[in-house]
Amino acid sequence: MFGYVRPDRAHLTDEAWERYRAAYCGLCRCLGKTYGPAARYILRYDFVFLVLLLEEGEACQTRRCPRHPLGGRPCLEESQTLALCAGESVILAYYQLSDGVADGAFFHRLGCRLARRTLKAAYRRASAACGGFDRQVGQCLRELDGLERARSPQMDRAADAFARLLAAAAPETGDAALDRPRRQLLYHLGRWIYLVDAVDDLEEDARRGRYNPVAARYGEAADRAALAVTLGHSLALAQSAFQLLPRTSWSDLLENILYLGLPGVQQLVLTGQWHKKERDKQETTL
Amino acid sequence: MNDPYRVLGVSPSASDEEVKRAYRELARKYHPDNYQDNPLADLAEEKMKEINEAYDAITRQRAGGGQTAYQSQPSGPSAGGYNANAGYAGSRDPFFQKVYQAIQVGNLAAAERLLTEEAPTRNAEWYFLMGVVCYHRGWLDEARQNYQMAVQMEPGNLQYRQALQMMDQGGYNTYRPAGFTSAEGCDPCSTYLCISCLTPWGGPCC
């Protein structure tokens, strides 16, 4: 996805950071094993958050991988949750590449087309494994596309399509005391990601004449104070939902992300200090 | 009932002081004030009830099983019950009353349909209730716009003004877990400053 959902390393103990890396490496390994080595490159921090949110186990094993051939690294052991998160990230990455093929500069389009072709087989397998999520993503992105084409000035409605998509990433368990907080948490996280990304893209979208929900709502000189309030409000609703979930061994990491990581990223994006492309490179070398 | 010690997250061998501390932290977390207008308010209320009962059970047990041995009733949810959109007790207008009921049972689609298709008039209350529907959906910006419209049309109405004020503050105060409590307003750029210079202990401020 976008890599905005990340922990605040400075406020994590080394032990907690190691556990975060074990979840990251576990997901990476699962992607590589199930969907081929190329799939490892789609891994983003956002899906590690989903692993932390849904995973119940905590057992790790030291494993070697192409990036850590000597000695290996602690890796979260394979589980249904990891398989689910891996499948879902393949599906989202595939749709994101399709979006890149549809618009963007020539070389960007070309790159996306090539990457999409590489990922096609993986996408087919992921779609077979997580069919419900695939359908939901397809439907939400079609709605989003319609709103973007219509250049809707109602940024909540565009964000809503993406937020529902993310909320669908947590499978229903039938227990309302679990499903409702998870849904609210992921919904507002999705709204936050969509709007933060829109703020981040303001300049580029203006240059290319592309639709931007934040510009459509506030004009190109976006009202950053108002944005900070509405983004912070979504975070508050996500945090309050999180507190209603049962505590697990991952709760401290989730709290670090929700209470420090996300507000920190938001601040950087709103002040124009977040540089997406460099961040992307950083992330694939964890 | 569940094991009261598990509900409070302490071991049965914990001291009275530890039990009390765990209870207080949980009560701070699930306090109705943190879930005002929150679509999950009912779940928080259930949790609050659960920890109140657990704390009660433990204190009774430790006082020797007597029913009334331990008098201090922990501060539970405020009496009189807690409702979403506190302050707005419903409308005198039977039509808006119907809309409000639909919102309360969580049927947002029905509430919106009533508002957009059957509303006799679009007055301040209409905008207020539309704002409530949007808020429950998570459409925070549209909720604010509707509340603002309601305030413009009826500036004297305290409830509408409170709703707008809540949106302008980015929601009510919410619970922050121990260790994250003073992080408010501590942006990453100034964090570095807080870390070494401003705290007497030379550690992080939050």
XYZ file of N, CA, C and O in Angstrom, chain B residues 8-185:
712
model
N -9.697 -8.165 35.302
C -8.856 -7.014 35.659
C -7.406 -7.193 35.209
O -6.595 -6.283 35.351
N -7.087 -8.382 34.716
C -5.731 -8.608 34.221
C -4.686 -8.681 35.315
O -3.541 -8.277 35.113
N -5.066 -9.175 36.507
C -4.085 -9.336 37.589
C -4.127 -10.781 38.082
O -5.093 -11.495 37.839
N -3.072 -11.193 38.782
C -3.062 -12.561 39.289
C -3.802 -12.582 40.636
O -3.852 -11.565 41.330
N -4.369 -13.748 40.976
C -5.122 -13.831 42.238
C -4.255 -13.507 43.457
O -4.784 -13.196 44.526
N -2.925 -13.558 43.283
C -2.071 -13.257 44.430
C -1.716 -11.769 44.510
O -0.940 -11.356 45.362
N -2.272 -10.971 43.610
C -1.951 -9.537 43.601
C -2.420 -8.884 44.900
O -3.417 -9.310 45.498
N -1.687 -7.859 45.312
C -2.069 -7.160 46.548
C -3.306 -6.299 46.280
O -3.649 -6.028 45.136
N -3.962 -5.880 47.379
C -5.139 -5.025 47.228
C -4.807 -3.782 46.404
O -5.590 -3.331 45.583
N -3.616 -3.264 46.674
C -3.196 -2.037 45.979
C -3.066 -2.280 44.476
O -3.495 -1.463 43.664
N -2.494 -3.451 44.111
C -2.323 -3.770 42.682
C -3.670 -3.947 41.994
O -3.862 -3.509 40.858
N -4.585 -4.611 42.699
C -5.923 -4.819 42.136
C -6.577 -3.458 41.884
O -7.143 -3.204 40.820
N -6.436 -2.596 42.882
C -7.051 -1.281 42.778
C -6.449 -0.492 41.615
O -7.167 0.151 40.838
N -5.129 -0.581 41.468
C -4.469 0.161 40.402
C -4.928 -0.342 39.025
O -5.211 0.428 38.122
N -4.998 -1.700 38.904
C -5.434 -2.273 37.629
C -6.866 -1.844 37.323
O -7.195 -1.477 36.191
N -7.692 -1.863 38.365
C -9.085 -1.463 38.170
C -9.170 -0.006 37.721
O -9.889 0.328 36.788
N -8.417 0.835 38.396
C -8.463 2.271 38.069
C -8.031 2.541 36.631
O -8.620 3.356 35.931
N -6.984 1.841 36.194
C -6.500 2.047 34.825
C -7.575 1.625 33.821
O -7.842 2.324 32.842
N -8.214 0.477 34.095
C -9.261 0.009 33.177
C -10.471 0.938 33.207
O -11.087 1.207 32.179
N -10.792 1.437 34.403
C -11.940 2.338 34.511
C -11.657 3.639 33.757
O -12.545 4.225 33.147
N -10.397 4.048 33.775
C -10.009 5.244 33.039
C -10.164 4.989 31.532
O -10.570 5.848 30.774
N -9.817 3.757 31.144
C -9.863 3.404 29.734
C -11.298 3.353 29.200
O -11.584 3.887 28.142
N -12.167 2.690 29.935
C -13.530 2.460 29.417
C -14.520 3.517 29.882
O -15.721 3.369 29.684
N -14.039 4.548 30.512
C -14.945 5.568 31.032
C -15.835 6.137 29.928
O -15.363 6.422 28.830
N -17.153 6.285 30.229
C -18.083 6.770 29.197
C -17.640 8.086 28.553
O -17.937 8.317 27.382
N -16.918 8.905 29.280
C -16.463 10.167 28.687
C -15.577 9.948 27.462
O -15.541 10.774 26.559
N -14.841 8.823 27.470
C -13.981 8.537 26.322
C -14.767 8.064 25.112
O -14.224 7.989 24.013
N -16.011 7.669 25.334
C -16.797 7.088 24.241
C -18.063 7.885 23.957
O -19.000 7.366 23.389
N -18.051 9.151 24.374
C -19.187 10.013 24.085
C -19.387 10.094 22.581
O -18.430 10.349 21.839
N -20.598 9.864 22.131
C -20.947 9.925 20.701
C -20.226 8.872 19.863
O -20.332 8.871 18.648
N -19.446 8.016 20.473
C -18.709 7.003 19.720
C -19.661 5.873 19.347
O -20.413 5.402 20.199
N -19.629 5.426 18.077
C -20.525 4.311 17.699
C -20.292 3.054 18.543
O -21.142 2.173 18.568
N -19.173 2.978 19.223
C -18.891 1.792 20.043
C -19.201 2.023 21.523
O -18.797 1.234 22.373
N -19.928 3.098 21.831
C -20.201 3.442 23.234
C -20.824 2.279 24.005
O -20.484 2.050 25.166
N -21.705 1.527 23.345
C -22.372 0.420 24.053
C -21.379 -0.664 24.460
O -21.478 -1.249 25.541
N -20.382 -0.914 23.609
C -19.380 -1.931 23.952
C -18.525 -1.473 25.131
O -18.192 -2.259 26.019
N -18.190 -0.176 25.139
C -17.399 0.363 26.248
C -18.198 0.267 27.542
O -17.650 -0.056 28.599
N -19.487 0.528 27.433
C -20.338 0.466 28.625
C -20.374 -0.960 29.193
O -20.297 -1.162 30.403
N -20.446 -1.930 28.281
C -20.419 -3.331 28.722
C -19.112 -3.666 29.442
O -19.118 -4.320 30.483
N -18.015 -3.197 28.864
C -16.712 -3.447 29.480
C -16.660 -2.828 30.872
O -16.142 -3.419 31.814
N -17.178 -1.607 30.961
C -17.162 -0.892 32.234
C -17.941 -1.698 33.280
O -17.500 -1.841 34.422
N -19.079 -2.223 32.847
C -19.903 -3.007 33.765
C -19.129 -4.241 34.236
O -19.134 -4.589 35.417
N -18.474 -4.867 33.267
C -17.723 -6.089 33.563
C -16.625 -5.822 34.600
O -16.479 -6.592 35.559
N -15.872 -4.744 34.420
C -14.777 -4.505 35.376
C -15.321 -4.043 36.728
O -14.765 -4.374 37.769
N -16.429 -3.309 36.714
C -17.045 -2.923 37.996
C -17.452 -4.158 38.786
O -17.199 -4.268 39.982
N -18.078 -5.110 38.081
C -18.525 -6.339 38.746
C -17.335 -7.139 39.255
O -17.357 -7.682 40.359
N -16.275 -7.190 38.428
C -15.098 -7.957 38.830
C -14.455 -7.338 40.069
O -14.099 -8.045 41.013
N -14.329 -6.031 40.063
C -13.700 -5.351 41.210
C -14.542 -5.553 42.463
O -14.012 -5.837 43.540
N -15.834 -5.432 42.284
C -16.771 -5.657 43.388
C -16.612 -7.052 43.973
O -16.525 -7.239 45.177
N -16.562 -8.038 43.050
C -16.466 -9.433 43.485
C -15.184 -9.667 44.271
O -15.195 -10.326 45.313
N -14.076 -9.100 43.775
C -12.794 -9.315 44.452
C -12.796 -8.655 45.837
O -12.394 -9.265 46.825
N -13.264 -7.421 45.894
C -13.241 -6.736 47.192
C -14.157 -7.451 48.189
O -13.831 -7.564 49.367
N -15.279 -7.953 47.710
C -16.189 -8.688 48.613
C -15.534 -9.957 49.119
O -15.547 -10.260 50.303
N -14.920 -10.676 48.139
C -14.229 -11.917 48.484
C -13.164 -11.668 49.554
O -13.054 -12.382 50.532
N -12.374 -10.623 49.335
C -11.245 -10.356 50.229
C -11.702 -9.837 51.583
O -10.968 -9.947 52.562
N -12.881 -9.270 51.616
C -13.381 -8.767 52.894
C -14.041 -9.893 53.680
O -14.654 -9.658 54.708
N -13.965 -11.099 53.170
C -14.472 -12.238 53.914
C -15.812 -12.716 53.411
O -16.536 -13.416 54.110
N -16.158 -12.338 52.223
C -17.373 -12.860 51.612
C -18.632 -12.149 52.007
O -19.706 -12.433 51.500
N -18.528 -11.191 52.924
C -19.724 -10.464 53.332
C -20.242 -9.598 52.206
O -19.467 -9.051 51.441
N -21.525 -9.465 52.107
C -22.103 -8.698 51.005
C -21.822 -7.204 51.144
O -21.671 -6.510 50.176
N -21.802 -6.729 52.390
C -21.709 -5.279 52.547
C -20.410 -4.848 53.227
O -20.281 -3.728 53.668
N -19.463 -5.796 53.301
C -18.249 -5.475 54.031
C -17.474 -4.335 53.374
O -16.882 -3.524 54.037
N -17.508 -4.313 52.075
C -16.718 -3.305 51.392
C -17.666 -2.258 50.842
O -18.403 -2.499 49.904
N -17.662 -1.105 51.451
C -18.690 -0.132 51.113
C -18.365 0.720 49.884
O -19.250 1.097 49.144
N -17.063 0.990 49.711
C -16.760 1.969 48.664
C -17.092 1.433 47.279
O -16.400 0.593 46.742
N -18.166 1.918 46.744
C -18.590 1.498 45.409
C -17.729 2.232 44.385
O -17.663 3.450 44.373
N -17.021 1.467 43.551
C -16.170 2.148 42.578
C -16.994 3.042 41.649
O -18.150 2.761 41.377
N -16.348 4.092 41.183
C -17.073 5.030 40.328
C -17.350 4.389 38.974
O -16.464 4.256 38.154
N -18.539 3.979 38.775
C -18.918 3.314 37.540
C -19.462 4.321 36.555
O -19.291 5.512 36.727
N -20.117 3.820 35.505
C -20.719 4.736 34.551
C -21.769 5.609 35.252
O -22.418 5.156 36.188
N -21.884 6.826 34.818
C -22.792 7.739 35.482
C -24.209 7.182 35.493
O -24.649 6.548 34.546
N -24.888 7.407 36.576
C -26.237 6.889 36.715
C -27.143 7.533 35.673
O -26.877 8.614 35.182
N -28.203 6.825 35.363
C -29.140 7.397 34.407
C -28.846 6.926 33.000
O -29.529 7.285 32.061
N -27.809 6.120 32.861
C -27.525 5.557 31.544
C -26.849 6.577 30.654
O -26.912 7.775 30.873
N -26.208 6.061 29.645
C -25.453 6.923 28.771
C -25.976 6.760 27.357
O -26.170 5.656 26.883
N -26.212 7.844 26.709
C -26.743 7.776 25.361
C -25.819 8.440 24.368
O -25.152 9.397 24.685
N -25.832 7.922 23.153
C -25.079 8.600 22.107
C -25.669 9.997 21.950
O -26.861 10.202 22.152
N -24.838 10.940 21.597
C -25.234 12.326 21.491
C -25.898 12.818 22.765
O -27.049 13.243 22.787
N -25.162 12.713 23.819
C -25.636 13.174 25.107
C -26.104 14.611 24.961
O -25.490 15.416 24.276
N -27.192 14.920 25.561
C -27.713 16.272 25.443
C -28.873 16.309 24.478
O -29.852 17.005 24.701
N -28.783 15.499 23.432
C -29.892 15.453 22.499
C -30.757 14.281 22.882
O -30.419 13.128 22.645
N -31.886 14.565 23.511
C -32.699 13.474 24.035
C -33.753 13.039 23.036
O -34.611 12.242 23.345
N -33.670 13.534 21.832
C -34.693 13.208 20.850
C -35.475 14.461 20.531
O -35.271 15.505 21.135
N -36.357 14.310 19.568
C -37.047 15.494 19.071
C -38.479 15.542 19.554
O -39.059 14.536 19.923
N -39.045 16.757 19.543
C -40.473 16.863 19.819
C -41.273 16.554 18.548
O -42.399 16.159 18.584
N -40.618 16.748 17.439
C -41.242 16.469 16.146
C -41.270 14.954 15.926
O -40.221 14.306 15.946
N -42.456 14.357 15.723
C -42.515 12.890 15.596
C -41.699 12.359 14.414
O -41.154 11.263 14.492
N -41.586 13.148 13.356
C -40.805 12.676 12.205
C -39.322 12.547 12.574
O -38.699 11.510 12.350
N -38.776 13.599 13.168
C -37.363 13.557 13.549
C -37.122 12.530 14.653
O -36.044 11.948 14.755
N -38.153 12.317 15.476
C -38.063 11.291 16.505
C -37.814 9.925 15.854
O -36.994 9.129 16.316
N -38.534 9.698 14.759
C -38.404 8.430 14.032
C -36.981 8.295 13.466
O -36.368 7.228 13.529
N -36.468 9.387 12.916
C -35.108 9.375 12.366
C -34.109 9.059 13.479
O -33.217 8.214 13.323
N -34.301 9.704 14.615
C -33.365 9.533 15.725
C -33.371 8.090 16.226
O -32.308 7.526 16.534
N -34.567 7.514 16.249
C -34.660 6.107 16.681
C -33.882 5.198 15.720
O -33.183 4.279 16.149
N -34.021 5.466 14.427
C -33.301 4.655 13.433
C -31.791 4.759 13.667
O -31.075 3.765 13.580
N -31.310 5.968 13.987
C -29.866 6.143 14.243
C -29.466 5.347 15.476
O -28.445 4.664 15.494
N -30.329 5.424 16.507
C -29.978 4.752 17.766
C -29.860 3.244 17.623
O -29.039 2.627 18.291
N -30.696 2.655 16.767
C -30.572 1.204 16.594
C -29.523 0.860 15.536
O -29.320 -0.299 15.202
N -28.858 1.873 15.017
C -27.759 1.619 14.091
C -28.184 1.474 12.641
O -27.387 1.081 11.796
N -29.439 1.789 12.350
C -29.898 1.671 10.967
C -29.693 3.010 10.247
O -30.632 3.791 10.037
N -28.455 3.254 9.850
C -28.111 4.554 9.275
C -28.730 4.744 7.899
O -29.134 5.852 7.530
N -28.829 3.644 7.142
C -29.396 3.750 5.795
C -30.845 4.216 5.881
O -31.276 5.093 5.128
N -31.603 3.640 6.836
C -33.010 4.027 6.987
C -33.115 5.482 7.419
O -33.951 6.237 6.915
N -32.242 5.901 8.350
C -32.279 7.276 8.821
C -31.997 8.242 7.673
O -32.675 9.257 7.514
N -31.020 7.886 6.860
C -30.678 8.777 5.753
C -31.807 8.835 4.726
O -32.136 9.902 4.200
N -32.409 7.675 4.473
C -33.515 7.639 3.501
C -34.654 8.530 3.980
O -35.211 9.318 3.225
N -34.991 8.389 5.263
C -36.053 9.228 5.823
C -35.713 10.704 5.634
O -36.547 11.503 5.197
N -34.481 11.052 5.935
C -34.079 12.460 5.875
C -34.099 12.997 4.445
O -34.566 14.100 4.191
N -33.588 12.204 3.514
C -33.484 12.744 2.158
C -34.792 12.635 1.387
O -35.057 13.446 0.516
N -35.609 11.630 1.708
C -36.796 11.430 0.871
C -38.089 11.906 1.504
O -39.017 12.314 0.811
N -38.167 11.826 2.823
C -39.474 12.081 3.424
C -39.527 13.310 4.315
O -40.577 13.628 4.852
N -38.394 13.959 4.488
C -38.401 15.103 5.412
C -39.306 16.210 4.884
O -39.192 16.598 3.723
N -40.237 16.709 5.739
C -41.121 17.773 5.298
C -40.369 19.095 5.095
O -40.747 19.903 4.259
N -39.297 19.273 5.830
C -38.583 20.543 5.744
C -37.125 20.335 6.114
O -36.798 19.413 6.851
N -36.253 21.162 5.573
C -34.831 21.066 5.946
C -34.494 22.204 6.889
O -33.925 23.210 6.495
N -34.826 21.999 8.143
C -34.528 23.018 9.153
C -33.227 22.661 9.880
O -32.516 21.722 9.496
N -32.935 23.396 10.927
C -31.688 23.174 11.655
C -31.602 21.742 12.176
O -30.544 21.105 12.119
N -32.728 21.218 12.658
C -32.705 19.867 13.213
C -32.394 18.837 12.127
O -31.717 17.849 12.381
N -32.899 19.101 10.934
C -32.604 18.203 9.810
C -31.090 18.113 9.606
O -30.531 17.028 9.491
N -30.435 19.269 9.572
C -28.987 19.275 9.360
C -28.256 18.619 10.527
O -27.272 17.910 10.341
N -28.760 18.859 11.736
C -28.121 18.246 12.893
C -28.179 16.715 12.788
O -27.162 16.026 12.936
N -29.374 16.206 12.483
C -29.512 14.743 12.406
C -28.728 14.168 11.229
O -28.164 13.081 11.319
N -28.678 14.889 10.127
C -27.860 14.442 8.998
C -26.397 14.373 9.445
O -25.675 13.444 9.079
N -25.996 15.348 10.259
C -24.640 15.342 10.804
C -24.394 14.108 11.657
O -23.340 13.476 11.563
N -25.386 13.738 12.454
C -25.230 12.555 13.314
C -25.084 11.297 12.456
O -24.242 10.432 12.728
N -25.896 11.209 11.388
C -25.802 10.055 10.487
C -24.390 9.992 9.893
O -23.735 8.936 9.903
N -23.917 11.128 9.387
C -22.562 11.164 8.791
C -21.512 10.768 9.822
O -20.592 10.004 9.532
N -21.654 11.285 11.033
C -20.667 11.004 12.072
C -20.580 9.503 12.347
O -19.495 8.930 12.458
N -21.748 8.883 12.437
C -21.757 7.440 12.714
C -21.176 6.641 11.565
O -20.668 5.555 11.744
N -21.256 7.168 10.355
C -20.649 6.495 9.207
C -19.141 6.649 9.217
O -18.434 5.923 8.522
N -18.652 7.680 9.915
C -17.216 7.977 9.868
C -16.917 9.089 8.882
O -15.758 9.383 8.607
N -17.969 9.748 8.350
C -17.756 10.861 7.409
C -17.620 12.135 8.223
O -18.542 12.952 8.318
N -16.457 12.327 8.794
C -16.304 13.379 9.794
C -16.401 14.777 9.196
O -16.932 15.689 9.826
N -15.895 14.942 7.998
C -15.918 16.281 7.406
C -17.359 16.681 7.062
O -17.786 17.803 7.326
N -18.101 15.740 6.500
C -19.500 16.053 6.168
C -20.341 16.249 7.425
O -21.258 17.067 7.454
N -20.018 15.488 8.462
C -20.733 15.663 9.734
C -20.532 17.099 10.221
O -21.478 17.786 10.596
N -19.295 17.568 10.151
C -18.999 18.919 10.599
C -19.757 19.953 9.772
O -20.310 20.914 10.312
N -19.786 19.745 8.469
C -20.495 20.704 7.606
C -21.982 20.778 7.957
O -22.577 21.856 7.970
N -22.560 19.611 8.251
C -23.980 19.605 8.618
C -24.228 20.268 9.967
O -25.182 21.015 10.127
N -23.366 19.981 10.939
C -23.505 20.631 12.249
C -23.374 22.149 12.103
O -24.087 22.919 12.734
N -22.445 22.559 11.243
C -22.221 23.984 11.053
C -23.476 24.654 10.486
O -23.867 25.740 10.909
N -24.096 23.959 9.545
C -25.338 24.471 8.935
C -26.419 24.601 10.013
O -27.139 25.598 10.063
N -26.511 23.570 10.865
C -27.523 23.601 11.930
C -27.291 24.798 12.848
O -28.231 25.495 13.232
N -26.028 25.044 13.176
C -25.705 26.169 14.060
C -26.041 27.500 13.382
O -26.584 28.412 14.012
N -25.739 27.577 12.093
C -26.051 28.817 11.371
C -27.543 29.114 11.370
O -27.973 30.255 11.504
N -28.343 28.054 11.224
C -29.787 28.259 11.137
C -30.410 28.503 12.500
O -31.445 29.131 12.613
N -29.788 27.949 13.545
C -30.343 28.119 14.885
C -29.205 28.343 15.876
O -28.838 27.451 16.640
N -28.648 29.550 15.849
C -27.429 29.802 16.651
C -27.656 29.642 18.158
O -26.704 29.409 18.894
N -28.897 29.736 18.584
C -29.146 29.674 20.020
C -29.165 28.256 20.579
O -29.215 28.066 21.790
N -29.140 27.256 19.703
C -29.288 25.880 20.179
C -27.961 25.337 20.708
O -26.972 25.184 19.975
N -27.955 25.025 22.001
C -26.725 24.614 22.671
C -26.202 23.280 22.148
O -25.002 23.095 21.959
N -27.136 22.328 21.903
C -26.712 21.000 21.443
C -25.971 21.083 20.111
O -24.951 20.431 19.915
N -26.512 21.860 19.203
C -25.882 21.968 17.887
C -24.505 22.586 18.027
O -23.546 22.166 17.370
N -24.427 23.583 18.927
C -23.129 24.241 19.086
C -22.107 23.308 19.721
O -20.934 23.304 19.358
N -22.590 22.503 20.662
C -21.678 21.534 21.289
C -21.155 20.529 20.271
O -19.980 20.175 20.275
N -22.076 20.078 19.401
C -21.673 19.094 18.387
C -20.601 19.687 17.474
O -19.593 19.039 17.168
N -20.806 20.937 17.074
C -19.836 21.585 16.192
C -18.496 21.774 16.903
O -17.427 21.546 16.339
N -18.592 22.170 18.160
C -17.373 22.385 18.935
C -16.573 21.083 19.069
O -15.354 21.068 18.948
N -17.321 19.982 19.287
C -16.664 18.675 19.406
C -15.888 18.363 18.112
O -14.753 17.894 18.151
N -16.498 18.657 16.970
C -15.821 18.388 15.696
C -14.594 19.282 15.537
O -13.565 18.854 15.010
N -14.706 20.525 15.984
C -13.584 21.445 15.818
C -12.407 21.092 16.713
O -11.284 21.500 16.469
N -12.712 20.325 17.761
C -11.620 19.876 18.638
C -11.042 18.549 18.184
O -10.142 18.008 18.811
N -11.628 17.977 17.131
C -11.182 16.656 16.683
C -11.648 15.555 17.621
O -10.937 14.597 17.864
N -12.850 15.692 18.149
C -13.419 14.661 19.016
C -13.227 14.982 20.478
O -12.550 15.947 20.825
N -13.857 14.179 21.302
C -13.702 14.365 22.745
C -12.337 13.859 23.171
O -11.668 13.146 22.442
N -11.961 14.207 24.366
C -10.721 13.642 24.896
C -10.855 12.139 24.939
O -11.873 11.620 25.359
N -9.837 11.459 24.486
C -9.902 10.005 24.552
C -8.803 9.492 25.474
O -7.868 10.213 25.797
N -8.956 8.241 25.816
C -7.983 7.588 26.687
C -6.655 7.427 25.977
O -6.608 7.090 24.806
N -5.588 7.695 26.677
C -4.248 7.369 26.168
C -3.595 6.427 27.161
O -3.581 6.707 28.354
N -3.072 5.306 26.691
C -2.499 4.332 27.628
C -1.303 4.915 28.372
O -0.688 5.868 27.904
N -1.014 4.319 29.508
C 0.139 4.749 30.294
C 1.373 4.696 29.408
O 1.555 3.762 28.629
N 2.202 5.700 29.494
C 3.388 5.732 28.653
C 3.174 6.585 27.416
O 4.123 7.022 26.776
N 1.901 6.829 27.070
C 1.610 7.677 25.919
C 0.833 8.909 26.361
O 0.309 9.644 25.551
N 0.720 9.084 27.676
C -0.234 10.063 28.184
C 0.086 11.502 27.833
O -0.804 12.282 27.598
N 1.333 11.882 27.818
C 1.604 13.299 27.580
C 2.092 13.557 26.167
O 2.664 14.585 25.879
N 1.859 12.593 25.302
C 2.374 12.734 23.940
C 1.607 13.773 23.126
O 2.054 14.182 22.078
N 0.454 14.190 23.651
C -0.349 15.181 22.925
C 0.497 16.399 22.604
O 1.130 16.985 23.467
N 0.506 16.773 21.372
C 1.238 17.980 20.986
C 2.737 17.778 20.952
O 3.503 18.708 20.796
